[in-house]
Amino acid sequence: MREDEVAGVGDYEGAAAGWGALKAVADAVRGQKAIVKETRGLLTMNQPHGFDCPGCAWPDPKHTSSFEFCENGAKAVSWEATAKRTTPEFFAAHTVSELWNWPDFDLENEGRLTHPMAYDRATDRYLPISWDKALAKIGAALRGLPHPDMAEFYTSGRASNEAAFLYQVFAREYGTNNFPDCSNMCHEATSVGLPESIGVGKGTVTLEDFQYADAVFCIGHNPGTNHPRMLTTLREVSKRGVPIIVLNPLRERGLERFTSPQHPVEMLTLNSTPIASTYHLVKVGGDIAVLKGIMKTVVALDAKSLAEGGPGVLDREFIGRHTTGIDELLADLDATSWVAIEQASGLSRSDIEFAGGIYAKAERVIINYGMGITQHRHGTGNVQQIANLLMLRGNIGRKGAGISPLRGHSNVQGDRTVGITEIPSDALLNAIGRVFGFEPPRNKGHNALEAVEAIRDGRSKALVCLGGNLAVAMSDPEVTFKAMRNLDLAVHIATKLNRSHLLLAKQSFILPCLGRTEIDTQASGPQSITVEDSMSMVHASRGGLKPASEHLKSEPAIIAEMARATLPNTRVGWAELVSDYGKIRDCIEAVFPDFADFNARIKQPGGFRLRVAASEREWLTPTKKANFFVYSGLDEDPRVANREALTLTTIRSHDQYNTTIYGMNDRYRGVTGRRDVVFVNERDLSSRGLKHGDLVDMTVVPDTVSKPGQRVMRNLTAIAYDIAQGSVAAYYPEANVLVALDQYDVKSGTPSYKSTPVLICAAQS
Ligand SMILES: Nc1nc2c(c(=O)[nH]1)N[C@H]1C(S)=C(S)[C@@H](COP(=O)(O)OP(=O)(O)OC[C@H]3O[C@@H](n4cnc5c(=O)[nH]c(N)nc54)[C@H](O)[C@@H]3O)O[C@H]1N2
Ligand SMILES: Nc1nc2c(c(=O)[nH]1)N[C@H]1C(S)=C(S)[C@@H](COP(=O)(O)OP(=O)(O)OC[C@H]3O[C@@H](n4cnc5c(=O)[nH]c(N)nc54)[C@H](O)[C@@H]3O)O[C@H]1N2
Ligand SMILES: [Mo]
């Protein structure tokens, strides 16, 4: 980054983590006046009898080891364990119209919700309401809808397996499969792409595999901020001298250097471990091109090896025995020119060949990827090209190798496993029917995008949210906010106030719940819940802190009571299930055979791993093989034909958790006290007559859905940054004003938050 004086913009000198991180945690915790004797709260995190870190879904070595320090996990915990409270007095003092004008940070910074609240139109305020009354009104409103498919049941990925399981039983007994889910905006491209390729929508690696890999790729994810505990793993990989190849349009500090807070010597000497051995600044949206380039290299090296009498580079044994579609893939690679690849990726042929050479030489390769891959118009295509690359050398289903999608929310994978899906299989519905004695609906339900569209069009009139901030997380606030205001019923089960709660329906309720850090006491005593991490490990989590308010209920309890209030003739023994979560787990086991001995197995230290068939080379696809999938072309967005267009990606700062903004700093990118910035390559600035620090306007390239000047962010400060030419980056969620609702991956419905063609010019006002 340039050294010029721009307020709040500078260089970050340190490595990721290290002393800077320790200081930031101290600040975050102090800022929240955490009730917890901080250390006690933090030290029980990820311990055998403690709670699971709500920060991310990266696994913890067995949940048995000593506390793994992570700055952003500590922020997540102190944010939840804050001493601040959003009380009825607070709501009495502020109308909703007034709160609407507050920044998102300020809304959540009021602290934990304490009472159930209902909106009162006469005073334009949320007023306290008893649980019984609130639930009776919600039940009546849900029963009053002309059809159950007019209700949407949204889940955000913090919900436990127990809560999510009860939630889908409730909605299905009520009569709908409408399960919009945060995963639909996140890894849906994985959930759709990988089952077609390898028969399972999850990663195939375990943490142990990283000890055996001899090349690791990190594509489109930012572990220093979003999966900090992964840095410990990457550090070990790097120390073994194993190459780590990064493909990312921005130079991210956490992928370059890492000082481990667990290694005092490194901290004291200010040494750091280099992470990436090679860092390629791929153009935003250029991943298909690079992946095809790498595959072309592998194929060329194979031909060369064979010509020289060698064994070849492709794993012919694997391809022949386990796969279909290789000929089509090879034909596509052959038809793709290097000129086109260089153009679409922004990387030189020699750089791509270098990466391809490392891939070809390595015996065992792991490819990690995140939102930089999934949130594109071709997100599913991206994911399937990664699978193709791995399959060329049999890098799936053996030790030290495999595919590793980095899941987002700490239990988003588990929620899907226990039945949160709008496209349920017959097997799932049959099992639910058998266990609970009602006939679940058979039609397909809505995903997140379809839910918002249905609400927009008046086809859905009720929205129940198990956590999250759907309206802000979804693209296109212009359309989404307006839609939400058309609802008859909005119910938010939440820990903190956010903007979605202020989008008022005819009847709006906020139901405050316990967080994962808190003691959850039911009739049989204190309860544990369970979660599943990115690597399919399921383990128990038990909160240890006193609840933020005596009026809070647990998520499972709220769902059970809502179900009873909605379904007078329910077949489910809700009260009994909630009295002892072990009974919910018995039902999970009865519906999903993979959870056999569930209650016993979570007693083992570290829990257990759910079977992932592809890890054992069993392919649960219609062909019973792993399938190579061709993506034709390199996904040229027609709007980029506009020579002035840059491609915008939206990213998380170091001080945020999705729509929750903890603070205004983005330490590793050198930004302090502000978020109104756009990261631009210096050459793209100068070719527009702009320079570092200038105020700019950013507008979407007009097309059929965006009229000229319709989607614009004004007065952003341009930061000259080490970012691929032709690409720009701005923060999520602010930049969602630029993403039209109908820009998404058609195969998976994942909004293309990371590929919007934009124009940038000097600010007009
Ligand atoms: N502290 C913290 N932890 C979190 C979260 C959080 O907000 N804060 N969110 C959680 C959730 S729900 C999720 S899904 C994950 C998200 O974790 P990530 O996937 O790491 O999230 P993003 O910040 O969206 O960034 C993705 C990275 O992709 C790069 N990128 C952008 N566009 C492209 C592209 O076209 N190609 C490639 N190759 N790279 C690209 C960006 O430069 C950035 O480094 O983290 C989880 N953990
Ligand atoms: N432009 C752009 N948009 C994006 C993305 C992007 O990269 N770019 N990323 C997308 C992704 S990957 C995701 S996952 C979505 C995130 O979408 P969501 O999961 O809907 O959003 P969050 O910001 O995680 O939700 C925060 C709220 O959750 C509530 N909450 C916190 N903890 C708990 C709890 O324990 N229980 C309950 N019931 N509520 C709780 C609080 O009220 C808090 O305000 O956003 C998506 N949107
Ligand atoms: Mo996510």
PDB file of C-alpha atoms in Angstrom, residues 24-129:
ATOM      1  CA  ALA A  24      -6.796  -6.424  19.957  1.00  0.00           C
ATOM      2  CA  VAL A  25      -8.424  -9.076  22.120  1.00  0.00           C
ATOM      3  CA  ALA A  26      -7.729  -7.094  25.243  1.00  0.00           C
ATOM      4  CA  ASP A  27      -9.369  -4.069  23.598  1.00  0.00           C
ATOM      5  CA  ALA A  28     -12.370  -6.011  22.354  1.00  0.00           C
ATOM      6  CA  VAL A  29     -13.017  -7.575  25.707  1.00  0.00           C
ATOM      7  CA  ARG A  30     -12.623  -4.297  27.548  1.00  0.00           C
ATOM      8  CA  GLY A  31     -14.917  -2.562  25.062  1.00  0.00           C
ATOM      9  CA  GLN A  32     -17.676  -5.018  25.900  1.00  0.00           C
ATOM     10  CA  LYS A  33     -17.116  -4.744  29.660  1.00  0.00           C
ATOM     11  CA  ALA A  34     -17.356  -8.501  29.647  1.00  0.00           C
ATOM     12  CA  ILE A  35     -19.054  -9.846  32.720  1.00  0.00           C
ATOM     13  CA  VAL A  36     -17.048 -12.913  32.459  1.00  0.00           C
ATOM     14  CA  LYS A  37     -13.882 -13.068  34.288  1.00  0.00           C
ATOM     15  CA  GLU A  38     -12.613 -13.004  30.723  1.00  0.00           C
ATOM     16  CA  THR A  39     -10.045 -15.660  31.180  1.00  0.00           C
ATOM     17  CA  ARG A  40     -12.490 -18.096  32.660  1.00  0.00           C
ATOM     18  CA  GLY A  41     -14.872 -17.656  29.771  1.00  0.00           C
ATOM     19  CA  LEU A  42     -12.164 -18.014  27.189  1.00  0.00           C
ATOM     20  CA  LEU A  43     -10.356 -20.844  28.822  1.00  0.00           C
ATOM     21  CA  THR A  44     -13.323 -23.172  28.756  1.00  0.00           C
ATOM     22  CA  MET A  45     -13.694 -22.625  25.038  1.00  0.00           C
ATOM     23  CA  ASN A  46     -13.085 -25.743  22.952  1.00  0.00           C
ATOM     24  CA  GLN A  47     -12.235 -27.745  26.068  1.00  0.00           C
ATOM     25  CA  PRO A  48     -13.558 -31.236  26.710  1.00  0.00           C
ATOM     26  CA  HIS A  49     -16.330 -29.925  28.987  1.00  0.00           C
ATOM     27  CA  GLY A  50     -16.517 -26.383  27.732  1.00  0.00           C
ATOM     28  CA  PHE A  51     -18.324 -24.688  24.874  1.00  0.00           C
ATOM     29  CA  ASP A  52     -17.552 -24.761  21.196  1.00  0.00           C
ATOM     30  CA  CYS A  53     -16.127 -21.530  19.848  1.00  0.00           C
ATOM     31  CA  PRO A  54     -18.874 -19.732  17.929  1.00  0.00           C
ATOM     32  CA  GLY A  55     -16.233 -18.014  15.770  1.00  0.00           C
ATOM     33  CA  CYS A  56     -15.688 -20.421  12.913  1.00  0.00           C
ATOM     34  CA  ALA A  57     -16.031 -24.032  11.818  1.00  0.00           C
ATOM     35  CA  TRP A  58     -12.335 -24.955  11.716  1.00  0.00           C
ATOM     36  CA  PRO A  59     -11.842 -28.088  13.815  1.00  0.00           C
ATOM     37  CA  ASP A  60      -9.967 -28.094  17.058  1.00  0.00           C
ATOM     38  CA  PRO A  61      -7.511 -30.899  17.670  1.00  0.00           C
ATOM     39  CA  LYS A  62      -9.825 -33.307  19.431  1.00  0.00           C
ATOM     40  CA  HIS A  63     -11.318 -30.665  21.715  1.00  0.00           C
ATOM     41  CA  THR A  64      -8.990 -32.159  24.244  1.00  0.00           C
ATOM     42  CA  SER A  65      -5.892 -30.083  23.863  1.00  0.00           C
ATOM     43  CA  SER A  66      -4.965 -26.940  25.680  1.00  0.00           C
ATOM     44  CA  PHE A  67      -6.837 -23.821  24.666  1.00  0.00           C
ATOM     45  CA  GLU A  68      -6.099 -22.736  21.147  1.00  0.00           C
ATOM     46  CA  PHE A  69      -5.769 -19.025  21.174  1.00  0.00           C
ATOM     47  CA  CYS A  70      -7.549 -17.074  18.503  1.00  0.00           C
ATOM     48  CA  GLU A  71      -8.181 -13.378  18.472  1.00  0.00           C
ATOM     49  CA  ASN A  72     -11.405 -13.438  16.519  1.00  0.00           C
ATOM     50  CA  GLY A  73     -12.824 -16.337  18.522  1.00  0.00           C
ATOM     51  CA  ALA A  74     -12.170 -14.283  21.623  1.00  0.00           C
ATOM     52  CA  LYS A  75     -13.990 -11.347  20.032  1.00  0.00           C
ATOM     53  CA  ALA A  76     -16.984 -13.540  19.218  1.00  0.00           C
ATOM     54  CA  VAL A  77     -17.134 -14.732  22.806  1.00  0.00           C
ATOM     55  CA  SER A  78     -16.743 -11.331  24.423  1.00  0.00           C
ATOM     56  CA  TRP A  79     -19.344  -9.896  22.042  1.00  0.00           C
ATOM     57  CA  GLU A  80     -21.831 -12.494  23.307  1.00  0.00           C
ATOM     58  CA  ALA A  81     -20.721 -12.358  26.961  1.00  0.00           C
ATOM     59  CA  THR A  82     -20.918  -8.575  27.133  1.00  0.00           C
ATOM     60  CA  ALA A  83     -22.336  -6.880  30.222  1.00  0.00           C
ATOM     61  CA  LYS A  84     -24.348  -4.500  28.018  1.00  0.00           C
ATOM     62  CA  ARG A  85     -28.124  -5.043  27.773  1.00  0.00           C
ATOM     63  CA  THR A  86     -30.830  -4.025  25.297  1.00  0.00           C
ATOM     64  CA  THR A  87     -33.698  -3.734  27.777  1.00  0.00           C
ATOM     65  CA  PRO A  88     -37.378  -2.726  27.583  1.00  0.00           C
ATOM     66  CA  GLU A  89     -36.242   0.688  28.866  1.00  0.00           C
ATOM     67  CA  PHE A  90     -33.990   1.006  25.848  1.00  0.00           C
ATOM     68  CA  PHE A  91     -36.863   0.208  23.498  1.00  0.00           C
ATOM     69  CA  ALA A  92     -39.114   2.639  25.393  1.00  0.00           C
ATOM     70  CA  ALA A  93     -36.585   5.385  24.802  1.00  0.00           C
ATOM     71  CA  HIS A  94     -36.246   4.897  21.025  1.00  0.00           C
ATOM     72  CA  THR A  95     -38.833   4.574  18.288  1.00  0.00           C
ATOM     73  CA  VAL A  96     -38.125   2.047  15.548  1.00  0.00           C
ATOM     74  CA  SER A  97     -38.021   4.909  13.018  1.00  0.00           C
ATOM     75  CA  GLU A  98     -35.217   6.447  15.047  1.00  0.00           C
ATOM     76  CA  LEU A  99     -33.329   3.167  15.442  1.00  0.00           C
ATOM     77  CA  TRP A 100     -33.521   2.611  11.693  1.00  0.00           C
ATOM     78  CA  ASN A 101     -31.087   5.491  11.255  1.00  0.00           C
ATOM     79  CA  TRP A 102     -28.548   4.022  13.652  1.00  0.00           C
ATOM     80  CA  PRO A 103     -25.502   2.300  12.172  1.00  0.00           C
ATOM     81  CA  ASP A 104     -25.535  -1.505  12.374  1.00  0.00           C
ATOM     82  CA  PHE A 105     -22.635  -1.397  14.798  1.00  0.00           C
ATOM     83  CA  ASP A 106     -24.602   0.744  17.263  1.00  0.00           C
ATOM     84  CA  LEU A 107     -27.653  -1.508  17.162  1.00  0.00           C
ATOM     85  CA  GLU A 108     -25.729  -4.610  18.230  1.00  0.00           C
ATOM     86  CA  ASN A 109     -23.461  -2.651  20.523  1.00  0.00           C
ATOM     87  CA  GLU A 110     -26.425  -2.043  22.838  1.00  0.00           C
ATOM     88  CA  GLY A 111     -25.758  -5.562  24.057  1.00  0.00           C
ATOM     89  CA  ARG A 112     -27.833  -8.624  24.758  1.00  0.00           C
ATOM     90  CA  LEU A 113     -31.602  -8.660  24.337  1.00  0.00           C
ATOM     91  CA  THR A 114     -33.305  -9.354  27.659  1.00  0.00           C
ATOM     92  CA  HIS A 115     -37.083  -9.653  27.147  1.00  0.00           C
ATOM     93  CA  PRO A 116     -39.488 -10.898  24.497  1.00  0.00           C
ATOM     94  CA  MET A 117     -40.726  -7.840  22.621  1.00  0.00           C
ATOM     95  CA  ALA A 118     -43.604  -7.112  20.249  1.00  0.00           C
ATOM     96  CA  TYR A 119     -43.885  -4.125  17.947  1.00  0.00           C
ATOM     97  CA  ASP A 120     -46.601  -1.604  18.738  1.00  0.00           C
ATOM     98  CA  ARG A 121     -47.643   0.516  15.782  1.00  0.00           C
ATOM     99  CA  ALA A 122     -49.381   3.197  17.850  1.00  0.00           C
ATOM    100  CA  THR A 123     -46.163   4.189  19.601  1.00  0.00           C
ATOM    101  CA  ASP A 124     -43.730   2.982  16.917  1.00  0.00           C
ATOM    102  CA  ARG A 125     -41.899   1.060  19.591  1.00  0.00           C
ATOM    103  CA  TYR A 126     -41.100  -2.486  20.596  1.00  0.00           C
ATOM    104  CA  LEU A 127     -42.910  -3.180  23.901  1.00  0.00           C
ATOM    105  CA  PRO A 128     -42.318  -6.067  26.294  1.00  0.00           C
ATOM    106  CA  ILE A 129     -44.705  -9.002  26.013  1.00  0.00           C
TER     107      ILE A 129
END
